[in-house]
Short mmCIF file of N, CA, C and O in Angstrom, two decimals:
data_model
loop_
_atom_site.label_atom_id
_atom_site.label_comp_id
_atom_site.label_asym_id
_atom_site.label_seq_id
_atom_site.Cartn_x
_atom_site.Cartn_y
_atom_site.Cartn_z
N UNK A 402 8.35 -5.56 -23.54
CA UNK A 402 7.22 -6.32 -23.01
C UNK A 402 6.94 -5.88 -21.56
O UNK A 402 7.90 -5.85 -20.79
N UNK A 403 5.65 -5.51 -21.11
CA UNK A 403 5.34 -5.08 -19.57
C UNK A 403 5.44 -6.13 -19.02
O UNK A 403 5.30 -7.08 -19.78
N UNK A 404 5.69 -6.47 -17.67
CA UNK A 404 5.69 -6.83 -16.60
C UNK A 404 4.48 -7.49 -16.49
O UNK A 404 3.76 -6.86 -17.26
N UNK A 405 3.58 -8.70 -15.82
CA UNK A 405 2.33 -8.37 -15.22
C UNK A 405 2.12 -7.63 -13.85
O UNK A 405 3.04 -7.47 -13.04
N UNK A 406 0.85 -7.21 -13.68
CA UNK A 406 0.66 -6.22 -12.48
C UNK A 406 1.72 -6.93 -11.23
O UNK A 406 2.60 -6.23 -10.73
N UNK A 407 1.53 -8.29 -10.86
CA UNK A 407 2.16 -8.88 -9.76
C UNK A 407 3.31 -8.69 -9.74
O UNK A 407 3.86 -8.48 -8.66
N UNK A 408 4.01 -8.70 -10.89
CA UNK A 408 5.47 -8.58 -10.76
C UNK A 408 5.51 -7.34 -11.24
O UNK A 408 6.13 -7.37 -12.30
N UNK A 409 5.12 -6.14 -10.96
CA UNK A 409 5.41 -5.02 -10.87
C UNK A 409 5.24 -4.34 -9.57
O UNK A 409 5.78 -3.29 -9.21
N UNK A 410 4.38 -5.12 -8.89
CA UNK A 410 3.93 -4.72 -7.39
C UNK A 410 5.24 -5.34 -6.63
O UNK A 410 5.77 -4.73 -5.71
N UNK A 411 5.72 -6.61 -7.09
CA UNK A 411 7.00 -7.06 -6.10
C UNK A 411 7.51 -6.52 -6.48
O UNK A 411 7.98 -5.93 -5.51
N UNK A 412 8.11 -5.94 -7.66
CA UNK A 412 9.44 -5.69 -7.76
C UNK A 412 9.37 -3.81 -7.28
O UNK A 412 10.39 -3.17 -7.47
N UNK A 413 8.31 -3.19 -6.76
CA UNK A 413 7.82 -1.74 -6.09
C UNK A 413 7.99 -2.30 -4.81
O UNK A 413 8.65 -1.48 -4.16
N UNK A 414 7.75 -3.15 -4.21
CA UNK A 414 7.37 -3.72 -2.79
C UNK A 414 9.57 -3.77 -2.54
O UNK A 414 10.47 -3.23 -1.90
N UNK A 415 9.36 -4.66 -3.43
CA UNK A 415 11.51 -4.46 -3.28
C UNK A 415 11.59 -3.72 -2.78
O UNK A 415 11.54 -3.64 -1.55
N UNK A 416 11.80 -2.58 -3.87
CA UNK A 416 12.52 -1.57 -3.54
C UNK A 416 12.36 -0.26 -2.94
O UNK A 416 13.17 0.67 -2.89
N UNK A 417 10.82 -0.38 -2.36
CA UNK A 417 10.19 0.88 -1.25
C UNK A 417 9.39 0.17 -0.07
O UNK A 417 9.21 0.84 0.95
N UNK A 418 8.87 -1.22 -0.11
CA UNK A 418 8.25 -1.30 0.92
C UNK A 418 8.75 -2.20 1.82
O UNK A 418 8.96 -1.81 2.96
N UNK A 419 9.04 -3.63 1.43
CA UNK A 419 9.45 -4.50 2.52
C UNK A 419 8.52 -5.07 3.27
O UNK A 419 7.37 -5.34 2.89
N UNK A 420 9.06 -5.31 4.51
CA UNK A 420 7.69 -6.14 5.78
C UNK A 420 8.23 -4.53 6.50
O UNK A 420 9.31 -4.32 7.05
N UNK A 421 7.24 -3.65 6.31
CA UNK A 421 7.62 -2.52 6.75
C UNK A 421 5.88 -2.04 7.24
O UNK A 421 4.98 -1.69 6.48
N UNK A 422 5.84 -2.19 8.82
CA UNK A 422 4.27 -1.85 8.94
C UNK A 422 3.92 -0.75 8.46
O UNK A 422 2.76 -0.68 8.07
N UNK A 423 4.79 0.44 8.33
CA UNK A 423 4.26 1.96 8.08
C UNK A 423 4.08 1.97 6.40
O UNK A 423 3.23 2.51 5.68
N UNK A 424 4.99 1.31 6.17
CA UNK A 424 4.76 1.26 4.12
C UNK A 424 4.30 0.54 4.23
O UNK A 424 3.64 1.14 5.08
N UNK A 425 3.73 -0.67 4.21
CA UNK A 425 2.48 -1.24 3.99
C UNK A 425 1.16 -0.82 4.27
O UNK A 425 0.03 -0.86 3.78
N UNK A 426 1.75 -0.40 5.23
CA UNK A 426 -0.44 0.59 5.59
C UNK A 426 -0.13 1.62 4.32
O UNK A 426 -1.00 1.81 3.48
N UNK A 427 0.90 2.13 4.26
CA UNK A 427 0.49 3.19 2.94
C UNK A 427 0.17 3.16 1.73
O UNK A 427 -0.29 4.03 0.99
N UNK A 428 0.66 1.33 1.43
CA UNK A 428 0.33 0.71 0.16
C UNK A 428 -1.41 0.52 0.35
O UNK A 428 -2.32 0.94 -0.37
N UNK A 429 -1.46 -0.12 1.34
CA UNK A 429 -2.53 -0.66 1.53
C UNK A 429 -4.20 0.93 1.50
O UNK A 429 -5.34 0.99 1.05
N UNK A 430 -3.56 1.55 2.03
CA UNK A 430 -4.42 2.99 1.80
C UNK A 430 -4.24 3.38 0.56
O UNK A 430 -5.29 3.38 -0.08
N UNK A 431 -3.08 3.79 -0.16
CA UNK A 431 -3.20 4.07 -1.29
C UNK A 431 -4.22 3.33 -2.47
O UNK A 431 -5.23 3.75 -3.03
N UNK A 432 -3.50 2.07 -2.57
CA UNK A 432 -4.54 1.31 -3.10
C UNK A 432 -6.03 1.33 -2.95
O UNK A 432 -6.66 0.87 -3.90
N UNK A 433 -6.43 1.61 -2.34
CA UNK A 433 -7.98 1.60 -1.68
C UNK A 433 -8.92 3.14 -1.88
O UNK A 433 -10.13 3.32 -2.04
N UNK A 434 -7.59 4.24 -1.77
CA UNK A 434 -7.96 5.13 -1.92
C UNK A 434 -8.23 5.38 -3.79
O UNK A 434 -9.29 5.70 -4.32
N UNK A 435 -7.34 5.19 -4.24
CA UNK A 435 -6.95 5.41 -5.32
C UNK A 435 -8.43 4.75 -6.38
O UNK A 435 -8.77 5.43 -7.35
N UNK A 436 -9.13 3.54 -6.09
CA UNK A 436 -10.57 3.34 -6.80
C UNK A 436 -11.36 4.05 -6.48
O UNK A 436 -12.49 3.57 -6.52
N UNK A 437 -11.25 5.60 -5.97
CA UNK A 437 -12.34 6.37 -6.04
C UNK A 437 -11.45 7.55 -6.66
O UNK A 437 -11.61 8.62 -6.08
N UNK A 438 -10.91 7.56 -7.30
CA UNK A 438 -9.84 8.52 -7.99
C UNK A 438 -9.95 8.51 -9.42
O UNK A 438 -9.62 7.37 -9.73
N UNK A 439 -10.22 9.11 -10.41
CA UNK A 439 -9.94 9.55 -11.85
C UNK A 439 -8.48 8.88 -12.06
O UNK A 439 -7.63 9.08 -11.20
N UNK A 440 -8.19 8.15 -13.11
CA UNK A 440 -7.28 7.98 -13.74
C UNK A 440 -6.79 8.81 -14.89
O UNK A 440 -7.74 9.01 -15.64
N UNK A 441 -5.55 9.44 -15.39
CA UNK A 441 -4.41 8.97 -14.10
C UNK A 441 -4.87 9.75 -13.05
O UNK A 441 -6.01 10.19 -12.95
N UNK A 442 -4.14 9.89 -12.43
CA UNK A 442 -3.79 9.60 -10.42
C UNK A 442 -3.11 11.30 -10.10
O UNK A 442 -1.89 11.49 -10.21
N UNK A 443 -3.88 12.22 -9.78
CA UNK A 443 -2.97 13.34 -9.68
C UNK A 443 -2.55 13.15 -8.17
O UNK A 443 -3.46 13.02 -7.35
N UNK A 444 -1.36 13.12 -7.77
CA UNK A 444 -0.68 12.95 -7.14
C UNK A 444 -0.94 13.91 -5.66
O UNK A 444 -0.75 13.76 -4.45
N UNK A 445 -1.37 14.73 -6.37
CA UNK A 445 -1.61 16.22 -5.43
C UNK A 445 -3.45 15.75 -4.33
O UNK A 445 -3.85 16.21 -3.26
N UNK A 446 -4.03 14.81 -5.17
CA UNK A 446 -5.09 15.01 -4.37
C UNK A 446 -4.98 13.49 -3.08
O UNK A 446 -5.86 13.01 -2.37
N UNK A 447 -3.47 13.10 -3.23
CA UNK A 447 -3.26 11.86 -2.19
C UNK A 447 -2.75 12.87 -1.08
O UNK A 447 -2.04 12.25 -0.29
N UNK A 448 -2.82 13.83 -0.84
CA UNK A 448 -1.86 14.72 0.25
C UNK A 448 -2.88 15.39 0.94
O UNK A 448 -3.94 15.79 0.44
N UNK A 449 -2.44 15.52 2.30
CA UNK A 449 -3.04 16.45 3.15
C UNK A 449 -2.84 18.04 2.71
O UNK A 449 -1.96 18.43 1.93
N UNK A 450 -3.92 18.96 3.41
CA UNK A 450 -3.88 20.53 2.57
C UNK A 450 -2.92 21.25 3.25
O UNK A 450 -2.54 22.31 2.77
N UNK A 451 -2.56 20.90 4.10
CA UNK A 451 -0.79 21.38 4.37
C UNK A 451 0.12 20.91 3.89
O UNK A 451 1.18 21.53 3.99
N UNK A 452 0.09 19.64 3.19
CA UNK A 452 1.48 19.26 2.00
C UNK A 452 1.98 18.10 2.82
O UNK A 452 2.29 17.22 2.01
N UNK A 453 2.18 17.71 3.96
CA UNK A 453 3.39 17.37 4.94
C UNK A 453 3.15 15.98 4.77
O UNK A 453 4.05 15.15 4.66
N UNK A 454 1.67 15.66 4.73
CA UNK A 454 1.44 14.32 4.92
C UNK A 454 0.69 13.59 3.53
O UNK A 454 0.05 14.20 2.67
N UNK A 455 0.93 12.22 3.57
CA UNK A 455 -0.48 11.31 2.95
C UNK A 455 -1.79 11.49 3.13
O UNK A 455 -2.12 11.63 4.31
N UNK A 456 -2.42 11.51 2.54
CA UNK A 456 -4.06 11.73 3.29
C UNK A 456 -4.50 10.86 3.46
O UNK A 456 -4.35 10.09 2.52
N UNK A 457 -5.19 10.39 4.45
CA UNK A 457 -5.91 9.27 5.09
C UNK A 457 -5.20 8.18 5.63
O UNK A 457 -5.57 7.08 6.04
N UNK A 458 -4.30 8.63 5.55
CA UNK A 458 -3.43 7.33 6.42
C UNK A 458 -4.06 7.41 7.45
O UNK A 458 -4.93 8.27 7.57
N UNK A 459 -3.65 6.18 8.84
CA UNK A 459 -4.28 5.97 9.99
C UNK A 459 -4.53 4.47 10.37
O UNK A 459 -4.97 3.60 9.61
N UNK A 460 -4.20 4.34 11.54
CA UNK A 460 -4.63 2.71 11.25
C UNK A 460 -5.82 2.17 11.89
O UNK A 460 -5.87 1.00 12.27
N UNK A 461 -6.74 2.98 12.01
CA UNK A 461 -8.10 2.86 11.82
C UNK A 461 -8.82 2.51 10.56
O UNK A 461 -9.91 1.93 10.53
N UNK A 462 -8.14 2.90 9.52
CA UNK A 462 -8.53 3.23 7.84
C UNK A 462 -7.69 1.65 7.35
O UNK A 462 -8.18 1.01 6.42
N UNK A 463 -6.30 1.09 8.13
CA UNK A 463 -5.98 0.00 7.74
C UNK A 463 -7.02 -1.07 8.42
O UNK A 463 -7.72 -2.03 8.10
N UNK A 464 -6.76 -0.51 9.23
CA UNK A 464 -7.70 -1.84 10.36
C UNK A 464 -8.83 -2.50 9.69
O UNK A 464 -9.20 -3.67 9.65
N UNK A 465 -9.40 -1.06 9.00
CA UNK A 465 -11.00 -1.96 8.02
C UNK A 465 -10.21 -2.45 7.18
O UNK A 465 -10.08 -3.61 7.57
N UNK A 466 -9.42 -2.29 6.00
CA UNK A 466 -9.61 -2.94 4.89
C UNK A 466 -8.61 -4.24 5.62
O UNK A 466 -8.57 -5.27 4.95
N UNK A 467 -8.19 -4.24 6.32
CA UNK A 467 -7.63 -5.98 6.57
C UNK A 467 -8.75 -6.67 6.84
O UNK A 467 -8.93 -7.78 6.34
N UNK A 468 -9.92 -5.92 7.89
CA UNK A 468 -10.72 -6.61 8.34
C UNK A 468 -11.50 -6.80 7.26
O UNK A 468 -12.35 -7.68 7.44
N UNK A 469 -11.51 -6.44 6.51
CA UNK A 469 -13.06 -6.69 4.99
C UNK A 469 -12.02 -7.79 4.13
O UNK A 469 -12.69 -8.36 3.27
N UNK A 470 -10.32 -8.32 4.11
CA UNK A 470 -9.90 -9.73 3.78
C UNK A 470 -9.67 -10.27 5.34
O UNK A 470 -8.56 -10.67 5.69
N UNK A 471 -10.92 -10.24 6.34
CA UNK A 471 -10.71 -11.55 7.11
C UNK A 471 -9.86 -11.22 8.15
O UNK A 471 -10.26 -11.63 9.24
N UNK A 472 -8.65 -10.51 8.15
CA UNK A 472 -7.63 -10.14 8.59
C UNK A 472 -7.79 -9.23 10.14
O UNK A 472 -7.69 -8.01 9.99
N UNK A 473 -8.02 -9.70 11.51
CA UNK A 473 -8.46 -8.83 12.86
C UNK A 473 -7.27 -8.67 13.14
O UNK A 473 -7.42 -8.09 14.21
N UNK A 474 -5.98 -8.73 12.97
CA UNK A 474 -4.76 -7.96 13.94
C UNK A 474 -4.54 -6.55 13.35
O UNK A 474 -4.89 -6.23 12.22
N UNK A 475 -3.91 -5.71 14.24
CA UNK A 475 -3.34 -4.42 13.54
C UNK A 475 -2.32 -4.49 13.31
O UNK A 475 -1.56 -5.23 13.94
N UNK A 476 -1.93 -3.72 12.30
CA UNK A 476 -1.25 -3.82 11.58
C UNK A 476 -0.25 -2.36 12.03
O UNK A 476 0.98 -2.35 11.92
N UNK A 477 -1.02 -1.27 12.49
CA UNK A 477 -0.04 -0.24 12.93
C UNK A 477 -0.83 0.96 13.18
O UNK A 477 -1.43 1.61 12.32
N UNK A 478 -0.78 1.22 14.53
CA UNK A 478 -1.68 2.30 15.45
C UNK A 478 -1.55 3.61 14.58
O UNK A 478 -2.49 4.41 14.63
N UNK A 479 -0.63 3.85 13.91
CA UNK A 479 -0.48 5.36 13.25
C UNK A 479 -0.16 5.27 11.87
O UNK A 479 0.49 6.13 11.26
N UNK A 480 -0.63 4.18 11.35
CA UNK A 480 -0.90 3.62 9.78
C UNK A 480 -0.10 4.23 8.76
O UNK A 480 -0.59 4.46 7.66
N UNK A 481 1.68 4.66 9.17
CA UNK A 481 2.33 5.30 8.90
C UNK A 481 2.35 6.59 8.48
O UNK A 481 2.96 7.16 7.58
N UNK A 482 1.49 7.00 9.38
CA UNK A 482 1.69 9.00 9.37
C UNK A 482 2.68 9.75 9.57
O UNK A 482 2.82 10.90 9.15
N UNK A 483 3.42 9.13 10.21
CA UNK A 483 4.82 9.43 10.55
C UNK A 483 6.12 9.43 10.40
O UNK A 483 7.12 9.80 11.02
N UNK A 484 5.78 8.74 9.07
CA UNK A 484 7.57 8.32 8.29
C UNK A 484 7.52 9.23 7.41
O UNK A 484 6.60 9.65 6.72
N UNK A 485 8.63 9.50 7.49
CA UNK A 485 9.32 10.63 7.03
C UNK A 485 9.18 9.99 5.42
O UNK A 485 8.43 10.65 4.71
N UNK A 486 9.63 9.12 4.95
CA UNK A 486 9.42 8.60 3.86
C UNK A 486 8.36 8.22 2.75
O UNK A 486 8.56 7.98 1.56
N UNK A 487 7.25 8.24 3.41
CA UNK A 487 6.22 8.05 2.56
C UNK A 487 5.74 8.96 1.99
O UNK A 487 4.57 8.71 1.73
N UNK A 488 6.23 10.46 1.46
CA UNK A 488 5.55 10.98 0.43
C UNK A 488 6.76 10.51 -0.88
O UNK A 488 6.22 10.17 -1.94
N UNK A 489 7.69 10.48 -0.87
CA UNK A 489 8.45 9.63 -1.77
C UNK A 489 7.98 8.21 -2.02
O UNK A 489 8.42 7.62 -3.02
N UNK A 490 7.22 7.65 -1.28
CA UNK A 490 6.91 6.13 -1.47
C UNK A 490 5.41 6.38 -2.09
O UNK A 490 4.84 5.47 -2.69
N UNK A 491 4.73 7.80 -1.92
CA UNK A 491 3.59 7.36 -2.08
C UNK A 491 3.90 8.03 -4.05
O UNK A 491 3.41 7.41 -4.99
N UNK A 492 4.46 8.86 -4.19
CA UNK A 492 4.51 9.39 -5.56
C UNK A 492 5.20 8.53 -6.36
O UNK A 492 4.94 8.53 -7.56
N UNK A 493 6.26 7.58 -5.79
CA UNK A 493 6.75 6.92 -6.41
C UNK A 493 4.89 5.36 -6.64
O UNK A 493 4.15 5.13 -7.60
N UNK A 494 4.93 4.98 -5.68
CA UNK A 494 3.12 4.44 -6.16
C UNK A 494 2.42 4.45 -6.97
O UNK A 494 1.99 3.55 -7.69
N UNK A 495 2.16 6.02 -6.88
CA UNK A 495 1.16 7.15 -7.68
C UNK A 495 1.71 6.25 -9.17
O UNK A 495 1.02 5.44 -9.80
N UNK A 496 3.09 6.65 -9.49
CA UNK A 496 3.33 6.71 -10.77
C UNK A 496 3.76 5.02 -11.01
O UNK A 496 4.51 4.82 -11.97
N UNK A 497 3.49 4.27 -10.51
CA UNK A 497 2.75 2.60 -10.73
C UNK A 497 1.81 2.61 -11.00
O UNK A 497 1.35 2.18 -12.06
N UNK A 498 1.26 3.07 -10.18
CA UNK A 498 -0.44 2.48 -10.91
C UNK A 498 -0.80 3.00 -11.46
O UNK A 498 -1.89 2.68 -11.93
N UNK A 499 -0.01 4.51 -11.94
CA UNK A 499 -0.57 5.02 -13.62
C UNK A 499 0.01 4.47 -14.51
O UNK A 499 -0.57 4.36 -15.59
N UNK A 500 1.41 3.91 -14.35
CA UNK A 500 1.81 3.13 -15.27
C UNK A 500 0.78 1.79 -16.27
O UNK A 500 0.42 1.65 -17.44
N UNK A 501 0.61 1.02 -14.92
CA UNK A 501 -0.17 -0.14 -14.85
C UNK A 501 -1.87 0.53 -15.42
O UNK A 501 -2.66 -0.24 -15.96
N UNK A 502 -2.15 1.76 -15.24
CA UNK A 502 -3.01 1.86 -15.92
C UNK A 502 -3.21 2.07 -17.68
O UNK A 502 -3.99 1.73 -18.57
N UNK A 503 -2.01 2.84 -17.54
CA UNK A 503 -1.88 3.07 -19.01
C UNK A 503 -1.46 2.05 -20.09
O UNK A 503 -1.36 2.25 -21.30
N UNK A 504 -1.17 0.65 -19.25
CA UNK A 504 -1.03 0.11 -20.41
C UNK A 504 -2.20 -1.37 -20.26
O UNK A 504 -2.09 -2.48 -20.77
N UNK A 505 -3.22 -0.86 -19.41
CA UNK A 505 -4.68 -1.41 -19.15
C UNK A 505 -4.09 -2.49 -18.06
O UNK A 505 -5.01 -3.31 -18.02
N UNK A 506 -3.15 -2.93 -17.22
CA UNK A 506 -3.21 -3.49 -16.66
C UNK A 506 -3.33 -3.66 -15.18
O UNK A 506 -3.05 -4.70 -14.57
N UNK A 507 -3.79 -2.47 -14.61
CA UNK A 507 -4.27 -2.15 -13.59
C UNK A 507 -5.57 -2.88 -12.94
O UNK A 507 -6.63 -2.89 -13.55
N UNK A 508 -5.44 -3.43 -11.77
CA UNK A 508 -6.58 -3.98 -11.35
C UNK A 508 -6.53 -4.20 -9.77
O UNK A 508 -5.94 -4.98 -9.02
N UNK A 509 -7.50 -3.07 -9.61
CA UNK A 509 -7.28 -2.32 -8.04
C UNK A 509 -7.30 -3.40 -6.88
O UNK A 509 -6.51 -3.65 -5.96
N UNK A 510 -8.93 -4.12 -7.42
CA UNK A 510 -8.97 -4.90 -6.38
C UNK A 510 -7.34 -6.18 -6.20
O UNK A 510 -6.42 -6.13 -5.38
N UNK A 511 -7.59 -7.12 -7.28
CA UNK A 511 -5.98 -7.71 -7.18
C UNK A 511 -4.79 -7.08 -6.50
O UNK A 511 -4.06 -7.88 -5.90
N UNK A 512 -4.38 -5.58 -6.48
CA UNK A 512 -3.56 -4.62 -6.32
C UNK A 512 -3.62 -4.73 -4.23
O UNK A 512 -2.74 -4.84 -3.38
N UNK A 513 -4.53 -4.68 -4.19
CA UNK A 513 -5.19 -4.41 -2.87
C UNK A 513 -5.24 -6.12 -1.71
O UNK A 513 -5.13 -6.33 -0.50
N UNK A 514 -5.47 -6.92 -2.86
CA UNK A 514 -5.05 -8.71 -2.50
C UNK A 514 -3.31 -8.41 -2.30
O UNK A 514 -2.91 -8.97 -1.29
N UNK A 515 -2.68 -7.96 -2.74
CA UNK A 515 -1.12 -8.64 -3.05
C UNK A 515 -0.67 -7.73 -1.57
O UNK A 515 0.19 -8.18 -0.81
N UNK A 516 -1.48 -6.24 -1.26
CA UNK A 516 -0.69 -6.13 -0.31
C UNK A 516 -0.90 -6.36 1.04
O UNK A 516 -0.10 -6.06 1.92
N UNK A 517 -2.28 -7.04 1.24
CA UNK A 517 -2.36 -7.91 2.50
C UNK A 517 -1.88 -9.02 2.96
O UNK A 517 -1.72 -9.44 4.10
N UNK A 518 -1.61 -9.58 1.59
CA UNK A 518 -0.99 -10.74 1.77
C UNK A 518 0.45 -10.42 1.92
O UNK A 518 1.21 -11.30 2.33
N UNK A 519 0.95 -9.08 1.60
CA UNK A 519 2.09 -8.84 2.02
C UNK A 519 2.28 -8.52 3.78
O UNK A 519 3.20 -8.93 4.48
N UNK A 520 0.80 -7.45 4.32
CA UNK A 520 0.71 -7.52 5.56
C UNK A 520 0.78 -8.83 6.70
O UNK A 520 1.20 -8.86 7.86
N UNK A 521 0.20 -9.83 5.86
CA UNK A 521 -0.05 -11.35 6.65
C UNK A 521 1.02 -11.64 6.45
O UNK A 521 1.21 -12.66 7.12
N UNK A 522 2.10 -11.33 5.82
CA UNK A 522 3.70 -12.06 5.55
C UNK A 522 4.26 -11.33 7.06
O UNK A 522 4.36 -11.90 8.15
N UNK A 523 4.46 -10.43 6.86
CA UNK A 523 4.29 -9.58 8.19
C UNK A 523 4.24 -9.88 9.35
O UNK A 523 5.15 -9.95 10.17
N UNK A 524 2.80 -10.11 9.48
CA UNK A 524 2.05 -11.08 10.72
C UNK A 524 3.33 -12.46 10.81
O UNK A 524 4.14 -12.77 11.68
N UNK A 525 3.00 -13.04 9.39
CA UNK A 525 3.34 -14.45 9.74
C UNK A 525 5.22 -14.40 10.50
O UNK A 525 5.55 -14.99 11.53
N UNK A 526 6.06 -13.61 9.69
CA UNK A 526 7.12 -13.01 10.38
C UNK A 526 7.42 -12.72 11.14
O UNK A 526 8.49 -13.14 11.58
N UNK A 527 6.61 -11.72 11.89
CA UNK A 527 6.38 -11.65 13.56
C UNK A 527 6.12 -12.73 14.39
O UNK A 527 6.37 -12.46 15.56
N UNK A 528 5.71 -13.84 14.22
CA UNK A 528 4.93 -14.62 15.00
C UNK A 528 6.43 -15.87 15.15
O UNK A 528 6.65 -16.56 16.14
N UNK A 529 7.09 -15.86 14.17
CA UNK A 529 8.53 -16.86 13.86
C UNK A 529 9.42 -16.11 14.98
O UNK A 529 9.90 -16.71 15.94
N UNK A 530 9.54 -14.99 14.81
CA UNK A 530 10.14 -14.09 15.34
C UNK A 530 9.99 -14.15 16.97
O UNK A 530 10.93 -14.38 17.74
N UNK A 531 8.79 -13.94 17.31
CA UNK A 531 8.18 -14.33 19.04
C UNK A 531 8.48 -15.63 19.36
O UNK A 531 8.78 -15.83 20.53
N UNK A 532 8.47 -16.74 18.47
CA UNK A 532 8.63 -18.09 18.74
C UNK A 532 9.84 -18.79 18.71
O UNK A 532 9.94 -20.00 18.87
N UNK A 533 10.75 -18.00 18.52
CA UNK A 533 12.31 -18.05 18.53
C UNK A 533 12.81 -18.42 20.04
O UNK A 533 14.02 -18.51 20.29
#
């Protein structure tokens, strides 16, 4: 029996993302990027043409889609361009939401809700954290 999408996104969020600003902007780009993408998801066209990086990361590119759910704080000046980790986080992704596609339960926009609200967990974390 599959999973539903939500509990396939937490239980991906487990075990690659966390309250992690740089993996979350990459969820959060991926996702966003990925509804203008052919299903499945070739993996190769999420990468910069030197290989090294994600494409479009930036947190200019996060900054809007928080701001289009409401959301004005940043979330992370270099929208994780820089972790060493996220082409493993992003292929490991990739092959979620082809999963979730292939067995029709993919649904970008929802996909794209779960991880702001993971960013605002974030926020809200930080703010406990300052008030300590």
């Amino acid at each position: 029996m599959m999973l539903s999408q939500r509990a396939v996104l937490a239980a991906f969020d487990n075990d690659y993302i966390g309250l992690s600003k740089g993996s979350l902007s990459l969820a959060l780009i991926l996702t966003r990027n990925a509804a203008s993408k052919r299903f499945p998801l070739d993996k190769n066209s999420f990468v910069t043409t030197k290989g090294g990086q994600v494409a479009g990361l930036g947190g200019g590119a996060v900054k809007k889609i928080l701001k289009d759910h409401g959301i004005e704080r940043i979330l992370s000046s270099e929208g994780g361009r820089t972790s060493r980790g996220n082409m493993e986080r992003m292929n490991a992704y990739i092959d979620v939401l082809n999963d979730l596609h292939s067995h029709n339960l993919l649904d970008l926009d929802a996909a794209e809700e779960y991880w702001v609200e993971r960013a605002q967990a974030y926020f809200d974390a930080l703010s406990v954290y300052f008030q300590t």
